[in-house]
Tab-separated table of C-alpha atoms and ligand atoms in Angstrom:
chain	number	residue	atom	x	y	z
A	7	UNK	CA	-19.608	-28.568	30.605
A	8	UNK	CA	-19.031	-29.419	34.233
A	9	UNK	CA	-20.582	-27.242	36.940
A	10	UNK	CA	-17.220	-26.852	38.697
A	11	UNK	CA	-15.563	-25.030	35.763
A	12	UNK	CA	-15.128	-21.308	36.292
A	13	UNK	CA	-17.920	-19.350	34.677
A	14	UNK	CA	-15.565	-16.867	33.038
A	15	UNK	CA	-14.274	-19.605	30.751
A	16	UNK	CA	-17.583	-19.621	28.938
A	17	UNK	CA	-17.947	-15.871	28.533
A	18	UNK	CA	-16.777	-14.315	25.277
A	19	UNK	CA	-14.641	-11.841	27.228
A	20	UNK	CA	-13.523	-12.830	30.716
A	21	UNK	CA	-14.552	-9.630	32.475
A	22	UNK	CA	-12.798	-10.345	35.778
A	23	UNK	CA	-9.336	-10.177	34.193
A	24	UNK	CA	-7.791	-6.685	34.157
A	25	UNK	CA	-7.557	-5.426	30.624
A	26	UNK	CA	-3.944	-5.476	29.430
A	27	UNK	CA	-4.829	-4.408	25.896
A	28	UNK	CA	-3.691	-0.866	25.115
A	29	UNK	CA	-6.192	1.483	23.475
A	30	UNK	CA	-3.851	2.217	20.626
A	31	UNK	CA	-1.001	0.443	18.852
A	32	UNK	CA	1.080	2.784	16.756
A	33	UNK	CA	2.760	0.987	13.877
A	34	UNK	CA	5.666	2.946	12.438
A	35	UNK	CA	7.581	1.575	9.441
A	36	UNK	CA	11.042	3.113	9.318
A	37	UNK	CA	13.810	2.837	6.774
A	38	UNK	CA	16.925	4.881	7.480
A	39	UNK	CA	15.109	7.279	9.771
A	40	UNK	CA	17.751	7.653	12.489
A	41	UNK	CA	17.390	11.422	12.277
A	42	UNK	CA	13.619	11.247	12.773
A	43	UNK	CA	12.671	8.226	14.778
A	44	UNK	CA	13.290	9.537	18.295
A	45	UNK	CA	11.490	12.776	17.533
A	46	UNK	CA	8.578	10.815	16.067
A	47	UNK	CA	8.385	8.449	19.031
A	48	UNK	CA	8.393	11.357	21.473
A	49	UNK	CA	5.725	13.224	19.519
A	50	UNK	CA	3.486	10.156	19.278
A	51	UNK	CA	3.925	9.291	22.958
A	52	UNK	CA	3.188	12.860	24.023
A	53	UNK	CA	0.065	13.056	21.857
A	54	UNK	CA	-1.292	9.689	23.028
A	55	UNK	CA	-0.750	10.729	26.654
A	56	UNK	CA	-2.407	14.099	26.029
A	57	UNK	CA	-5.418	12.322	24.550
A	58	UNK	CA	-5.586	10.083	27.601
A	59	UNK	CA	-5.152	6.786	25.730
A	60	UNK	CA	-3.031	3.840	26.749
A	61	UNK	CA	-0.721	2.887	23.934
A	62	UNK	CA	2.169	0.882	22.599
A	63	UNK	CA	4.445	1.837	19.752
A	64	UNK	CA	5.750	-0.708	17.290
A	65	UNK	CA	8.676	0.357	15.155
A	66	UNK	CA	9.227	-1.859	12.122
A	67	UNK	CA	12.784	-1.199	11.023
A	68	UNK	CA	12.884	-2.096	7.357
A	69	UNK	CA	16.555	-3.047	7.103
A	70	UNK	CA	17.974	0.385	7.936
A	71	UNK	CA	21.718	0.863	7.736
A	72	UNK	CA	21.918	4.070	9.760
A	73	UNK	CA	21.160	2.839	13.281
A	74	UNK	CA	17.417	3.512	13.231
A	75	UNK	CA	16.746	0.383	15.287
A	76	UNK	CA	19.259	1.341	17.973
A	77	UNK	CA	17.959	4.912	18.046
A	78	UNK	CA	14.412	3.617	18.569
A	79	UNK	CA	15.228	1.055	21.236
A	80	UNK	CA	17.315	3.626	23.122
A	81	UNK	CA	14.010	5.285	24.039
A	82	UNK	CA	12.534	2.051	25.389
A	83	UNK	CA	12.835	2.901	29.070
A	84	UNK	CA	10.576	5.919	28.564
A	85	UNK	CA	8.174	4.531	25.982
A	86	UNK	CA	6.176	1.273	25.746
A	87	UNK	CA	8.025	0.125	22.703
A	88	UNK	CA	8.189	-2.953	20.547
A	89	UNK	CA	10.766	-2.878	17.812
A	90	UNK	CA	11.244	-5.397	15.067
A	91	UNK	CA	14.227	-5.308	12.763
A	92	UNK	CA	13.778	-6.891	9.344
A	93	UNK	CA	16.796	-8.693	7.942
A	94	UNK	CA	16.956	-6.370	4.906
A	95	UNK	CA	14.912	-3.732	3.147
A	96	UNK	CA	11.654	-5.454	2.222
A	97	UNK	CA	9.723	-2.280	1.409
A	98	UNK	CA	7.245	-0.200	3.371
A	99	UNK	CA	4.307	-2.508	2.636
A	100	UNK	CA	6.032	-5.480	4.263
A	101	UNK	CA	7.334	-3.362	7.145
A	102	UNK	CA	3.779	-2.259	7.879
A	103	UNK	CA	2.676	-5.897	7.919
A	104	UNK	CA	5.508	-6.840	10.280
A	105	UNK	CA	4.425	-4.033	12.610
A	106	UNK	CA	0.740	-4.892	12.322
A	107	UNK	CA	1.366	-8.523	13.199
A	108	UNK	CA	2.951	-7.442	16.480
A	109	UNK	CA	0.250	-4.985	17.469
A	110	UNK	CA	-2.081	-5.862	20.322
A	111	UNK	CA	-4.107	-2.669	20.757
A	112	UNK	CA	-7.878	-2.285	20.439
A	113	UNK	CA	-7.139	0.054	17.548
A	114	UNK	CA	-4.074	0.409	15.357
A	115	UNK	CA	-2.628	3.656	14.069
A	116	UNK	CA	-0.235	3.423	11.132
A	117	UNK	CA	2.015	6.387	10.625
A	118	UNK	CA	5.266	7.342	8.918
A	119	UNK	CA	8.483	7.898	10.829
A	120	UNK	CA	9.350	11.274	9.308
A	121	UNK	CA	6.799	13.536	11.028
A	122	UNK	CA	5.338	14.588	7.675
A	123	UNK	CA	1.903	13.644	8.893
A	124	UNK	CA	0.845	15.927	11.738
A	125	UNK	CA	0.238	13.976	14.971
A	126	UNK	CA	-2.224	16.701	15.933
A	127	UNK	CA	-4.715	15.220	13.405
A	128	UNK	CA	-4.902	12.149	15.575
A	129	UNK	CA	-7.454	13.795	17.870
A	130	UNK	CA	-9.802	14.334	14.934
A	131	UNK	CA	-9.215	10.850	13.607
A	132	UNK	CA	-9.867	9.250	16.971
A	133	UNK	CA	-13.047	11.300	17.357
A	134	UNK	CA	-14.312	9.814	14.084
A	135	UNK	CA	-13.189	6.360	15.209
A	136	UNK	CA	-15.125	6.789	18.454
A	137	UNK	CA	-18.185	7.731	16.395
A	138	UNK	CA	-18.136	4.192	15.035
A	139	UNK	CA	-15.984	4.315	11.920
A	140	UNK	CA	-13.802	1.231	11.791
A	141	UNK	CA	-11.234	2.875	9.533
A	142	UNK	CA	-10.318	6.542	9.583
A	143	UNK	CA	-7.710	7.422	7.001
A	144	UNK	CA	-5.906	10.627	6.231
A	145	UNK	CA	-6.092	12.118	2.759
A	146	UNK	CA	-3.843	14.807	1.437
A	147	UNK	CA	-5.794	18.020	1.147
A	148	UNK	CA	-3.741	18.870	-1.967
A	149	UNK	CA	-0.605	17.901	-3.871
A	150	UNK	CA	0.612	21.385	-4.556
A	151	UNK	CA	4.049	20.585	-3.131
A	152	UNK	CA	4.632	18.039	-5.910
A	153	UNK	CA	5.784	18.643	-9.474
A	154	UNK	CA	3.330	18.716	-12.382
A	155	UNK	CA	4.681	15.496	-13.889
A	156	UNK	CA	4.332	13.539	-10.638
A	157	UNK	CA	0.791	14.885	-10.137
A	158	UNK	CA	-0.128	13.946	-13.686
A	159	UNK	CA	1.308	10.427	-13.331
A	160	UNK	CA	-0.394	9.904	-9.962
A	161	UNK	CA	-3.765	10.949	-11.411
A	162	UNK	CA	-3.215	8.634	-14.362
A	163	UNK	CA	-2.281	5.766	-12.065
A	164	UNK	CA	-5.425	6.134	-9.957
A	165	UNK	CA	-7.553	6.340	-13.112
A	166	UNK	CA	-6.035	3.085	-14.410
A	167	UNK	CA	-6.328	1.483	-10.986
A	168	UNK	CA	-9.998	2.261	-10.489
A	169	UNK	CA	-10.910	1.242	-14.049
A	170	UNK	CA	-11.130	-2.431	-13.251
A	171	UNK	CA	-11.024	-2.537	-9.489
A	172	UNK	CA	-13.911	-4.093	-7.628
A	173	UNK	CA	-13.505	-1.679	-4.727
A	174	UNK	CA	-12.766	2.011	-5.182
A	175	UNK	CA	-9.319	2.959	-3.943
A	176	UNK	CA	-9.475	6.530	-2.695
A	177	UNK	CA	-7.119	8.914	-4.433
A	178	UNK	CA	-4.576	10.767	-2.304
A	179	UNK	CA	-5.225	8.519	0.704
A	180	UNK	CA	-2.245	8.104	2.992
A	181	UNK	CA	-1.220	4.995	4.827
A	182	UNK	CA	-1.702	7.162	7.959
A	183	UNK	CA	-4.864	5.755	9.497
A	184	UNK	CA	-6.676	4.523	12.574
A	185	UNK	CA	-8.107	1.033	12.242
A	186	UNK	CA	-10.117	-1.129	14.512
A	187	UNK	CA	-8.577	-4.426	15.659
A	188	UNK	CA	-11.024	-6.253	13.372
A	189	UNK	CA	-9.598	-4.437	10.355
A	190	UNK	CA	-6.003	-5.127	11.356
A	191	UNK	CA	-6.826	-8.819	11.814
A	192	UNK	CA	-8.580	-8.917	8.456
A	193	UNK	CA	-5.509	-7.422	6.784
A	194	UNK	CA	-3.225	-9.889	8.511
A	195	UNK	CA	-5.366	-12.785	7.357
A	196	UNK	CA	-4.657	-11.997	3.694
A	197	UNK	CA	-2.078	-14.506	2.515
A	198	UNK	CA	-0.746	-12.725	-0.556
A	199	UNK	CA	2.871	-11.677	-0.871
A	200	UNK	CA	2.466	-8.909	-3.429
A	201	UNK	CA	1.176	-6.355	-0.993
A	202	UNK	CA	-0.308	-3.099	-2.179
A	203	UNK	CA	-1.600	-1.852	1.133
A	204	UNK	CA	-3.637	1.074	-0.195
A	205	UNK	CA	-5.612	-1.443	-2.220
A	206	UNK	CA	-5.865	-3.998	0.559
A	207	UNK	CA	-7.073	-1.347	3.006
A	208	UNK	CA	-10.108	-0.744	0.807
A	209	UNK	CA	-10.477	-4.371	-0.225
A	210	UNK	CA	-11.145	-5.490	3.371
A	211	UNK	CA	-14.006	-2.998	3.530
A	212	UNK	CA	-15.486	-1.799	6.861
A	213	UNK	CA	-17.040	1.572	7.647
A	214	UNK	CA	-14.457	4.121	6.581
A	215	UNK	CA	-14.105	7.843	6.591
A	216	UNK	CA	-11.459	10.290	5.438
A	217	UNK	CA	-9.879	13.156	7.325
A	218	UNK	CA	-7.990	15.756	5.267
A	219	UNK	CA	-4.447	16.529	6.346
A	220	UNK	CA	-1.830	19.009	5.327
A	221	UNK	CA	1.518	17.250	4.770
A	222	UNK	CA	4.553	18.897	6.314
A	223	UNK	CA	8.067	18.737	4.915
A	224	UNK	CA	10.150	15.826	6.193
A	225	UNK	CA	11.735	16.405	9.589
A	226	UNK	CA	15.084	15.105	8.341
A	227	UNK	CA	16.474	13.055	5.455
A	228	UNK	CA	14.826	12.561	2.081
A	229	UNK	CA	11.938	10.564	0.653
A	230	UNK	CA	12.662	6.910	-0.105
A	231	UNK	CA	10.000	6.788	-2.758
A	232	UNK	CA	11.832	7.867	-5.879
A	233	UNK	CA	10.461	7.286	-9.360
A	234	UNK	CA	11.673	3.685	-9.648
A	235	UNK	CA	10.182	2.594	-6.327
A	236	UNK	CA	6.887	4.343	-7.055
A	237	UNK	CA	6.772	2.750	-10.501
A	238	UNK	CA	7.295	-0.709	-8.979
A	239	UNK	CA	4.613	-0.062	-6.392
A	240	UNK	CA	2.258	1.171	-9.109
A	241	UNK	CA	2.807	-2.042	-11.097
A	242	UNK	CA	2.133	-4.126	-7.979
A	243	UNK	CA	-1.029	-2.099	-7.408
A	244	UNK	CA	-2.248	-2.504	-10.969
A	245	UNK	CA	-1.486	-6.195	-11.219
A	246	UNK	CA	-2.959	-7.093	-7.858
A	247	UNK	CA	-6.125	-5.019	-8.176
A	248	UNK	CA	-7.004	-5.053	-11.849
A	249	UNK	CA	-6.985	-7.599	-14.623
A	250	UNK	CA	-7.998	-5.326	-17.465
A	251	UNK	CA	-4.376	-4.978	-18.692
A	252	UNK	CA	-4.493	-8.739	-19.341
A	253	UNK	CA	-7.944	-8.839	-20.845
A	254	UNK	CA	-7.732	-5.731	-22.999
A	255	UNK	CA	-5.564	-7.661	-25.504
A	256	UNK	CA	-8.504	-9.764	-26.558
A	257	UNK	CA	-10.355	-6.615	-27.548
A	258	UNK	CA	-7.309	-5.061	-29.225
A	259	UNK	CA	-6.610	-8.335	-31.064
A	260	UNK	CA	-10.211	-8.581	-32.252
A	261	UNK	CA	-10.156	-4.950	-33.361
A	262	UNK	CA	-6.950	-5.392	-35.355
A	263	UNK	CA	-8.151	-8.669	-36.882
A	264	UNK	CA	-11.404	-6.983	-37.949
A	265	UNK	CA	-9.524	-4.070	-39.483
A	266	UNK	CA	-7.137	-6.411	-41.306
A	267	UNK	CA	-10.006	-8.355	-42.863
A	268	UNK	CA	-11.610	-5.134	-44.051
A	269	UNK	CA	-8.262	-3.961	-45.384
A	270	UNK	CA	-7.622	-7.234	-47.210
A	271	UNK	CA	-11.000	-6.941	-48.940
A	272	UNK	CA	-10.068	-3.444	-49.981
A	273	UNK	CA	-6.735	-4.639	-51.433
A	274	UNK	CA	-8.409	-7.445	-53.395
A	275	UNK	CA	-11.009	-5.035	-54.765
A	276	UNK	CA	-8.386	-2.469	-55.598
A	277	UNK	CA	-6.283	-5.066	-57.443
A	278	UNK	CA	-9.293	-6.314	-59.395
A	279	UNK	CA	-10.435	-2.850	-60.393
A	280	UNK	CA	-7.155	-0.991	-60.943
A	281	UNK	CA	-4.715	-3.860	-61.433
A	282	UNK	CA	-1.570	-4.777	-59.461
A	283	UNK	CA	0.074	-1.939	-57.647
A	284	UNK	CA	3.529	-2.786	-56.225
A	285	UNK	CA	4.364	0.221	-54.007
A	286	UNK	CA	3.263	-0.145	-50.416
A	287	UNK	CA	6.579	-0.541	-48.653
A	288	UNK	CA	5.765	2.199	-46.134
A	289	UNK	CA	2.408	0.657	-45.246
A	290	UNK	CA	3.895	-2.794	-44.776
A	291	UNK	CA	6.835	-1.685	-42.627
A	292	UNK	CA	4.631	0.514	-40.445
A	293	UNK	CA	2.162	-2.307	-39.954
A	294	UNK	CA	4.910	-4.834	-39.160
A	295	UNK	CA	6.584	-2.558	-36.623
A	296	UNK	CA	3.326	-1.489	-35.044
A	297	UNK	CA	1.997	-5.022	-34.678
A	298	UNK	CA	5.406	-6.291	-33.504
A	299	UNK	CA	5.466	-3.609	-30.799
A	300	UNK	CA	1.925	-4.428	-29.774
A	301	UNK	CA	2.720	-8.127	-29.476
A	302	UNK	CA	5.819	-7.555	-27.377
A	303	UNK	CA	3.861	-5.194	-25.147
A	304	UNK	CA	1.096	-7.720	-24.601
A	305	UNK	CA	3.642	-10.409	-23.757
A	306	UNK	CA	5.221	-7.947	-21.335
A	307	UNK	CA	1.867	-7.454	-19.614
A	308	UNK	CA	1.423	-11.212	-19.288
A	309	UNK	CA	4.979	-11.348	-17.914
A	310	UNK	CA	4.125	-8.796	-15.220
A	311	UNK	CA	1.216	-10.896	-14.006
A	312	UNK	CA	3.152	-14.120	-14.358
A	313	UNK	CA	6.044	-12.808	-12.285
A	314	UNK	CA	3.617	-12.020	-9.504
A	315	UNK	CA	1.944	-15.389	-9.770
A	316	UNK	CA	5.442	-16.875	-9.565
A	317	UNK	CA	6.201	-14.889	-6.413
A	318	UNK	CA	2.979	-16.170	-4.840
A	319	UNK	CA	3.639	-19.764	-5.843
A	320	UNK	CA	7.092	-19.718	-4.278
A	321	UNK	CA	5.371	-19.037	-0.957
A	322	UNK	CA	8.299	-17.221	0.539
A	323	UNK	CA	7.419	-15.125	3.556
A	324	UNK	CA	6.943	-11.438	2.861
A	325	UNK	CA	9.731	-10.508	5.240
A	326	UNK	CA	12.277	-12.041	7.612
A	327	UNK	CA	12.750	-10.810	11.152
A	328	UNK	CA	16.348	-10.435	12.294
A	329	UNK	CA	15.793	-9.123	15.785
A	330	UNK	CA	12.968	-8.130	18.049
A	331	UNK	CA	12.614	-6.015	21.131
A	332	UNK	CA	9.689	-5.829	23.531
A	333	UNK	CA	9.648	-3.453	26.460
A	334	UNK	CA	7.320	-4.950	29.052
A	335	UNK	CA	3.733	-3.800	29.359
A	336	UNK	CA	1.885	-0.975	27.680
A	337	UNK	CA	1.835	2.292	29.621
B	422	UDP	N1	9.764	3.225	4.459
B	422	UDP	C1	9.993	1.903	4.784
B	422	UDP	N2	10.615	1.092	3.871
B	422	UDP	C2	11.002	1.539	2.653
B	422	UDP	C3	10.731	2.892	2.323
B	422	UDP	C4	10.112	3.701	3.247
B	422	UDP	O1	9.666	1.452	5.877
B	422	UDP	O2	11.558	0.766	1.896
B	422	UDP	C5	9.117	4.100	5.448
B	422	UDP	C6	9.857	5.390	5.718
B	422	UDP	O3	10.854	5.215	6.709
B	422	UDP	C7	8.744	6.293	6.184
B	422	UDP	C8	7.557	5.825	5.358
B	422	UDP	O4	7.879	4.516	4.917
B	422	UDP	O5	8.449	6.117	7.553
B	422	UDP	C9	7.282	6.732	4.187
B	422	UDP	O6	8.451	6.882	3.405
B	422	UDP	P1	8.893	8.269	2.779
B	422	UDP	O7	8.738	9.357	3.782
B	422	UDP	O8	10.240	8.086	2.205
B	422	UDP	O9	7.817	8.429	1.621
B	422	UDP	P2	6.989	9.738	1.209
B	422	UDP	O10	6.500	10.371	2.480
B	422	UDP	O11	7.936	10.579	0.487
B	422	UDP	O12	5.888	9.186	0.377
B	423	MG	MG1	7.526	10.891	4.067
């Protein structure tokens, strides 16, 4: 090191430089939210200003076809906005990643674009963040607004998910959360393509705490997470966070093999003692169908994992950016 070099070069943080980093980066994934996005942006901006934090808002438009991107960027003169438009609908998980990768703030807030999650909770969440929690996530206080079948399936899913998972994934947690920069960077460093963010949020660790929220009805439009999409997400979650569905077949196979040996002994004994007994059609057909079904199912499970391994091996990016908008400096 030469004596003439400026000292600040060797400090971890050059203190003399004015800090351009906003306190908060809001990451908002949006898919066909033209009826909500402006309202959401205004609400978020107003709340951040009220709380006295500098901020930027990043809208990740997940291939909307209703002018969500244009509606968002129209507010750019009033709001420190970055908008990124994905080339098609890649799913909320990828949209969140696209938004995260563009965030610069000291902390990142992920929230939905439909105003279901009350912005007023932010004050509470930031208070916990200021206490030293690196992740503060919102959990639904209840699921009373959902049907019995959906509640039952969700419970079942979380049970299956936590059965083999190395890190507990909190039930009813929302993607709505405040995260320290460190956490956002850790998430961005994960190279996998099959993203199940709720799992990855807990996988990266850090000091976390939950804040209960009361979900409101959507401001406008309808939920994009129908049964099929939720089912797909659930499969991604299970296959990327557990391997018991793969391994359980060894146990089932051993169990069935054991039972068959015992049964074959019984048949031999029976034949020796009571002679040959031809009937047994029902037993044989049931066994054949049952075992056939079991085998196909186990191959299906292997297929699920294999398809995800295949997706990883192809190494395609998780999303493609079609267009990007950056409105100057943070407020
Ligand atoms: N979303 C997205 N891509 C999708 C589906 C949803 O970016 O493919 C966004 C959506 O615009 C919203 C958030 O994810 O901001 C949550 O979606 P939604 O409100 O439909 O889900 P729900 O609240 O019913 O779980
Ligand atoms: Mg919603």
